Coordinates of C-alpha atoms in Angstrom, one line a residue:
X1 CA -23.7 6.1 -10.2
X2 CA -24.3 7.4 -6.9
X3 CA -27.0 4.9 -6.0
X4 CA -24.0 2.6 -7.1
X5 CA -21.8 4.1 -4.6
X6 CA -24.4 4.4 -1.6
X7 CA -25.0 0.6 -2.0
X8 CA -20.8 -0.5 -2.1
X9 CA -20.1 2.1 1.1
X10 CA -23.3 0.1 3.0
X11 CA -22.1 -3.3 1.5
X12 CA -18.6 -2.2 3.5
X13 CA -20.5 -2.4 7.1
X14 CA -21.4 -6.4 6.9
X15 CA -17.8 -6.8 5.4
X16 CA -16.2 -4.5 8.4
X17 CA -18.1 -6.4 10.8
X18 CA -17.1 -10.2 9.5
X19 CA -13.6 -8.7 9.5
X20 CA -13.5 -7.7 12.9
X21 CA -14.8 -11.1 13.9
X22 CA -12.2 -13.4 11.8
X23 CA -9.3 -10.5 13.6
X24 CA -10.5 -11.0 16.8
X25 CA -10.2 -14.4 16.7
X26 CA -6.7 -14.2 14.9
X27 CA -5.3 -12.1 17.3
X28 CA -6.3 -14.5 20.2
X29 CA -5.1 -17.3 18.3
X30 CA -1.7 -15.9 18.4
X31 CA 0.6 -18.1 20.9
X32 CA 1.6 -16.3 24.0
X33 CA 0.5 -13.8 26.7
X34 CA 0.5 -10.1 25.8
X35 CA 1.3 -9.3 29.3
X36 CA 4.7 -12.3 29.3
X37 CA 5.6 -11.5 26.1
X38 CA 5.5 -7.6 27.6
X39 CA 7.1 -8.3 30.8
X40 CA 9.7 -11.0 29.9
X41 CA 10.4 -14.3 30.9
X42 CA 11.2 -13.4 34.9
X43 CA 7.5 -11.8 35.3
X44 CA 5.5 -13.1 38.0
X45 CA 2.0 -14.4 38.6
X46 CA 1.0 -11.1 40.2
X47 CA 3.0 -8.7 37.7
X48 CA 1.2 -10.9 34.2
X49 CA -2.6 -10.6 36.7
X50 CA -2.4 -6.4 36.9
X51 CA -1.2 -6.1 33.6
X52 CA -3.9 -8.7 32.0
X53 CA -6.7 -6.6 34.1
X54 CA -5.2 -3.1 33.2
X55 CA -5.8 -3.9 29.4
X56 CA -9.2 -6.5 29.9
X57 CA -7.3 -9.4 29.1
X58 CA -9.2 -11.1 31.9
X59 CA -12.5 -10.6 30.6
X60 CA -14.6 -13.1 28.6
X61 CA -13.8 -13.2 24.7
X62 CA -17.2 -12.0 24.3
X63 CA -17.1 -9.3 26.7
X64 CA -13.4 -8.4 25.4
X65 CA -14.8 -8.3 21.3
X66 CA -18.0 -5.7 22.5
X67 CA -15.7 -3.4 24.1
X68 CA -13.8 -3.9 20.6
X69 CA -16.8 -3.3 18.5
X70 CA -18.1 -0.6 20.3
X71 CA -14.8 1.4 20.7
X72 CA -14.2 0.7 16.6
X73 CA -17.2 2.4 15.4
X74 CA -15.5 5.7 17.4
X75 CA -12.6 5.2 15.9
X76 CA -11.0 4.2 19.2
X77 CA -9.2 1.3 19.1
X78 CA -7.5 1.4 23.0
X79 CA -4.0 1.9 24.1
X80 CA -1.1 0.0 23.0
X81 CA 0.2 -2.8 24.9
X82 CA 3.9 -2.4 23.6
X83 CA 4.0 1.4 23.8
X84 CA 1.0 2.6 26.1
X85 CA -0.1 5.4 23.4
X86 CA -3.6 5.3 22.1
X87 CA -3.7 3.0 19.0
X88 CA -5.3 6.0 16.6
X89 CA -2.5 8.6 17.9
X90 CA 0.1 6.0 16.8
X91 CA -1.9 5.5 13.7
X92 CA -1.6 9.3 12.6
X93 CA 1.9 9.4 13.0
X94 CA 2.3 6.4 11.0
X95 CA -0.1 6.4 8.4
X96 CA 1.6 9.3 6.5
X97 CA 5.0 7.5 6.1
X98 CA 3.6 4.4 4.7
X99 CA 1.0 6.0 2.2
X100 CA 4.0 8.4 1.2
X101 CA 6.1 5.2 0.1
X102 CA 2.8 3.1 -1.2
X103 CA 2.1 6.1 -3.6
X104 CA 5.7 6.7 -4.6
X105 CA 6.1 2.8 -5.5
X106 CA 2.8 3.2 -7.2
X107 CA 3.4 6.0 -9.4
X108 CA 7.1 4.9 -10.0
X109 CA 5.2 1.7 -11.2
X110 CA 2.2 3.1 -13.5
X111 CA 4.6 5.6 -14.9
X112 CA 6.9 3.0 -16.3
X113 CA 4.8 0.1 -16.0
X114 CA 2.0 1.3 -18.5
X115 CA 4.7 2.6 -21.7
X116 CA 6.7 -0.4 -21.2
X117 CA 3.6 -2.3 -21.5
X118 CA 2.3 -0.7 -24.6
X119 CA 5.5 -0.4 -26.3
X120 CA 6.3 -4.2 -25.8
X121 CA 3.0 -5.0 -27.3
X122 CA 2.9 -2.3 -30.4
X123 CA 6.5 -4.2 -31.0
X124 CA 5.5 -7.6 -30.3
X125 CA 7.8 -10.7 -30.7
X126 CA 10.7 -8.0 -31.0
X127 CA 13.6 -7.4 -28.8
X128 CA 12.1 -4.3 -27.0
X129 CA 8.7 -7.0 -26.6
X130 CA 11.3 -9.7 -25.3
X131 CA 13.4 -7.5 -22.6
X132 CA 9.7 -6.3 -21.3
X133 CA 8.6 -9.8 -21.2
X134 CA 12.0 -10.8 -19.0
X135 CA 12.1 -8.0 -17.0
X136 CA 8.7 -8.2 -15.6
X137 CA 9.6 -11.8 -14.9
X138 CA 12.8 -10.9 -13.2
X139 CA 10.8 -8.2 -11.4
X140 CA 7.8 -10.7 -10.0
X141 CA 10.4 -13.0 -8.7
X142 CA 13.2 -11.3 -7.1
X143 CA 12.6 -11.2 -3.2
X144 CA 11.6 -7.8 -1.9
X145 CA 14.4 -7.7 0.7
X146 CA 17.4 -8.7 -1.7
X147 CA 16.7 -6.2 -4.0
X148 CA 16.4 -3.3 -1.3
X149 CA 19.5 -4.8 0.2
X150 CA 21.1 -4.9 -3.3
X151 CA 19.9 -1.1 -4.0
X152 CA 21.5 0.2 -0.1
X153 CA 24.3 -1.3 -0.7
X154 CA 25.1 -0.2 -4.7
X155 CA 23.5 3.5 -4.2
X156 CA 24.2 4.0 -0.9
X157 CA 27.2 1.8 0.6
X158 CA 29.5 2.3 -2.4
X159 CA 28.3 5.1 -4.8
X160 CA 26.8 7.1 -2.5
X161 CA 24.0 9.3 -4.5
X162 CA 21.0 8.5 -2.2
X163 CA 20.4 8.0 1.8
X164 CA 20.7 4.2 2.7
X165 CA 18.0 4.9 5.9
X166 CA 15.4 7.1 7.6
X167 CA 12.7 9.7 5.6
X168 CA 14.9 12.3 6.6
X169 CA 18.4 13.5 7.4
X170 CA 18.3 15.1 11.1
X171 CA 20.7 17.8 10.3
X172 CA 17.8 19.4 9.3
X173 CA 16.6 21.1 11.7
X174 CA 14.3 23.7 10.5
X175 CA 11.8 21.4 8.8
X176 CA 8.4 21.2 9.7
X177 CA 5.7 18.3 9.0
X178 CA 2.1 19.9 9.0
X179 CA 1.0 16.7 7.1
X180 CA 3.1 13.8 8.2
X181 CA 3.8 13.9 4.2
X182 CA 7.5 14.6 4.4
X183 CA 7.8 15.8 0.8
X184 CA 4.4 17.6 0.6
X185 CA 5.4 19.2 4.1
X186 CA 8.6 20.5 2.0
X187 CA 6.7 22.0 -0.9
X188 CA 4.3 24.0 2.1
X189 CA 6.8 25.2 4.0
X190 CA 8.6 26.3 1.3
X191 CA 11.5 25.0 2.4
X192 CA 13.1 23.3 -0.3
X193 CA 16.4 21.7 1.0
X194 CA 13.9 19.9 3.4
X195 CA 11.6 19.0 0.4
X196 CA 15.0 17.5 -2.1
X197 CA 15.8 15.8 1.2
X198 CA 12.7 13.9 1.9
X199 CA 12.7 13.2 -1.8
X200 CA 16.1 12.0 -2.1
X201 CA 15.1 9.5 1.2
X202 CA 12.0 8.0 -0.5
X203 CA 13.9 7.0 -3.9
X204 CA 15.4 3.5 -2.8
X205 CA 12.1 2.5 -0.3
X206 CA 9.9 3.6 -3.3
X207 CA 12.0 1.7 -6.4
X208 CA 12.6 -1.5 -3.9
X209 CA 8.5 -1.7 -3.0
X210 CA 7.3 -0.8 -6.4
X211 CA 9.4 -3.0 -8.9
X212 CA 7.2 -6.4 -8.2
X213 CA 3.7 -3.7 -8.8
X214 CA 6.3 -2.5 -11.7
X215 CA 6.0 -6.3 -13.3
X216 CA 2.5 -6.9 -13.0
X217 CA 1.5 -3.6 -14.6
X218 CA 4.0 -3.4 -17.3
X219 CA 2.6 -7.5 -18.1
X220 CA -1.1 -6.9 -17.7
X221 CA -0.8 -3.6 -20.0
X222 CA 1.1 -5.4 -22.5
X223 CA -1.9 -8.4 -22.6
X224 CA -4.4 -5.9 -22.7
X225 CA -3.5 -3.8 -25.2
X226 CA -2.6 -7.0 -27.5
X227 CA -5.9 -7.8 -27.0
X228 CA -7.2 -4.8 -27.9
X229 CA -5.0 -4.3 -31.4
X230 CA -6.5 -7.3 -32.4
X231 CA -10.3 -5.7 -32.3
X232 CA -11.7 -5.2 -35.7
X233 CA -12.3 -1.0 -34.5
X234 CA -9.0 -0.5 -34.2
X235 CA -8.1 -2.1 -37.6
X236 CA -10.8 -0.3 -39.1
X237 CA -9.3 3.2 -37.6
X238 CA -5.4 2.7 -38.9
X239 CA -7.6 1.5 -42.0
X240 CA -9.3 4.8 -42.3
X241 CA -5.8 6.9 -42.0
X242 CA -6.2 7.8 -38.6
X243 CA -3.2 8.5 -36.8
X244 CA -1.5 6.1 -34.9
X245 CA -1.5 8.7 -31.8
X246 CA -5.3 9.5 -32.1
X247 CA -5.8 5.8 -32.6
X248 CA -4.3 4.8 -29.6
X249 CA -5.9 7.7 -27.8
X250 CA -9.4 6.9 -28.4
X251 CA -8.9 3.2 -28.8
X252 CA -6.1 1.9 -27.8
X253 CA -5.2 3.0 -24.3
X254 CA -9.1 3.9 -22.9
X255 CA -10.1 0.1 -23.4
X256 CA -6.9 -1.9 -22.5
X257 CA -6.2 1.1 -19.5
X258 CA -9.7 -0.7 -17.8
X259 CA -8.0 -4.1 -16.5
X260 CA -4.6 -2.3 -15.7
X261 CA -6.8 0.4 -13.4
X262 CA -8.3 -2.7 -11.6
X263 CA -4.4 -4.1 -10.7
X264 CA -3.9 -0.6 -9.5
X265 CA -6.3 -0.5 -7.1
X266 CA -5.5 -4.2 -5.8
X267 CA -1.7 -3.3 -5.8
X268 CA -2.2 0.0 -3.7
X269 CA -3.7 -1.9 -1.1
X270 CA -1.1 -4.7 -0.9
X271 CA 1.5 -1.9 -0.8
X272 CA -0.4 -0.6 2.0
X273 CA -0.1 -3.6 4.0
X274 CA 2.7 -5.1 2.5
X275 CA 5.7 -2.6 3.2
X276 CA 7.0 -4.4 6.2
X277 CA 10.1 -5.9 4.6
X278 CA 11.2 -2.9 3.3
X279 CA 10.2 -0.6 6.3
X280 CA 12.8 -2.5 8.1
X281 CA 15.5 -2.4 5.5
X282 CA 15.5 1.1 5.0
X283 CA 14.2 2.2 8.9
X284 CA 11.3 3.6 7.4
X285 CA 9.1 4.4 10.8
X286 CA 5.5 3.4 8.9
X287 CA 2.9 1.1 9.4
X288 CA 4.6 -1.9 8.8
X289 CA 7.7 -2.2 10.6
X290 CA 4.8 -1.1 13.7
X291 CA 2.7 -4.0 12.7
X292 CA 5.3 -6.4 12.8
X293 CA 6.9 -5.6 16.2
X294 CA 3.0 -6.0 17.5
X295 CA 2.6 -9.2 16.5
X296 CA 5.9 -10.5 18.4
X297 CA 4.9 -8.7 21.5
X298 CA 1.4 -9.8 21.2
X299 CA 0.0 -6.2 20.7
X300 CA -3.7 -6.8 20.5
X301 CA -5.3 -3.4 20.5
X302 CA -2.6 -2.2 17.9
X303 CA -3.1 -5.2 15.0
X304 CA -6.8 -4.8 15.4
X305 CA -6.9 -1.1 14.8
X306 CA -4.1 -0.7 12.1
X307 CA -5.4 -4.1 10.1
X308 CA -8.9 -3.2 10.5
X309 CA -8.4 0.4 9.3
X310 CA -6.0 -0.9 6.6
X311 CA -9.1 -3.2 5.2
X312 CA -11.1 -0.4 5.3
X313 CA -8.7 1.7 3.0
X314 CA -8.6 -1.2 0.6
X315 CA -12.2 -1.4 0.1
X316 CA -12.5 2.4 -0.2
X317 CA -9.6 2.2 -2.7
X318 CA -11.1 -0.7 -4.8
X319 CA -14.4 1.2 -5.1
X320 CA -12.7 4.4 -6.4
X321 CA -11.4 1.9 -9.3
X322 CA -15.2 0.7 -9.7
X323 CA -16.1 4.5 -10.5
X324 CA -13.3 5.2 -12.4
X325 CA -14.2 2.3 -14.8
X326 CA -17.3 4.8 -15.9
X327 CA -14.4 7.6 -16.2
X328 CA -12.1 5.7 -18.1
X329 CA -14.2 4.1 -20.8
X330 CA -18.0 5.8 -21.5
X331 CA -19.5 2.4 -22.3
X332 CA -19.3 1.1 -18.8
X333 CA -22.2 2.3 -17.1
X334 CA -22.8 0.9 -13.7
X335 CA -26.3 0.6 -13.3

């Protein structure tokens, strides 16, 4: 296993560096200037030329991608064009909002997504099996920004239980943020009322990014563990006397759990880079929302640092599902 390991985190260096060359030349594929689409339409020549030289616009592409290369493998990705901070120090105070509200939408879709999944298949063709079944399709289709709009304005607009915007209310004054982790820094601190707020925040952003991970989780668990009631093991085990719970313990769950695990670990990452529309629905200062405004100012130094590191935490995350096949079911041995 840990020559297994070794070999996927070297495997991630070619990967890293074909990345960076198909982002490079995505980034200056993008229409427009950085320095117009910074200075506005009334910029002169001479305004766009010190601006284009203060960043190494001017340079040669290959020149420019070096200078890329080399500063990535510090971890320094340059200073953004749209806000004139270095990229990394807008990465750590982003980062933790956006991996607060991927994990939230994750859990909030494993925790129902997995028991809906296997209830719907231990009572297959049944109405319990047929609400599943049209839930998770209503759940894979509805847009991502309706349904946050639809949960602001029912929760928030006219009932009024939970915060339509921001991670947390500034009336608070006294809370502190160690971590970036708004409900983590709660539980430190100690300070509760901060903790409940930051909780209360991340309900709507959470439900409203996690119900399409939701659909695919509760569907793929209720495939797999058809599939796996049909094995002639478990038949033989219910045969035997066993109970149903042990049955489903050793049996049931461990093999059909392996495919769901590997959706996890796919649907992490698109949550990762995927929370723009509801970033910007809720005001939810992450990733995201950041991202997008850099692409319509023509931010180069910010999408190639926050895409770049973004890849890099999907690959780490999709080899932590690798290992955890060995975990999960003792059969699987990666050799």
């Amino acid at each position: 296993m840990l020559r297994f390991v070794i070999r996927r985190l070297l495997l991630l260096v070619p990967i890293l560096f074909g990345l960076s060359v198909a982002l490079f030349a995505w980034v200056r594929a993008l229409p427009g200037s950085p320095a117009q689409a910074l200075l506005g339409e009334r910029a002169t020549p001479e305004t766009i030329k010190r601006i284009e030289e203060l960043y190494g616009l001017n340079e040669p592409l290959h020149v420019q991608y070096w200078k890329f290369l080399v500063q990535a493998a510090q971890l320094d990705f340059g200073s953004s064009i749209q806000t004139n901070r270095p990229v990394t120090e807008e990465m750590l105070d982003r980062f933790p909002a956006t991996f607060e509200l991927a994990v939230a939408a994750l859990v909030f879709a494993v925790a129902l997504g997995v028991p809906l999944g296997y209830f719907a298949a231990r009572r297959y063709r049944t109405w319990l099996d047929q609400v599943s079944v049209t839930g998770s399709l209503i759940g894979i289709t509805i847009p991502v920004f309706f349904l946050a709009y639809l949960l602001k304005y029912v929760f928030s607009v006219q009932l009024g239980w939970l915060p339509a915007s921001g991670r947390q209310d500034t009336r608070i004054f006294d809370a502190e943020h160690p971590t970036g982790f708004y409900v983590l820094d709660g539980l430190i601190t100690g300070n509760m009322p901060a903790f409940w707020d930051a909780l209360a925040h991340l309900v709507l952003p959470a439900i409203a990014l996690g119900t399409i991970p939701l659909a695919i989780v509760t569907r793929i668990t209720r495939a797999a563990v058809l599939d796996v009631l049909h094995e002639d093991y478990v038949r033989t085990a219910e045969a035997k006397g066993l109970a149903r719970r042990v049955v489903t313990r050793r049996h049931v769950l461990r093999n059909a759990l392996l495919p769901v695990s590997t959706v996890v670990g796919l649907q992490f990452g698109l949550l990762m880079s995927g929370a723009v529309l509801t970033e910007t629905v809720f005001a939810w200062n992450g990733v995201g929302s950041f991202v997008a405004s850099a692409i319509f100012r023509r931010d180069y130094p910010t999408l190639q640092g926050f895409i770049l590191v973004i890849a890099l935490l999907f690959a780490l995350v999709n080899l932590l599902v690798d290992i955890s096949y060995g975990l999960i079911d003792p059969r699987v041995r990666v050799k």
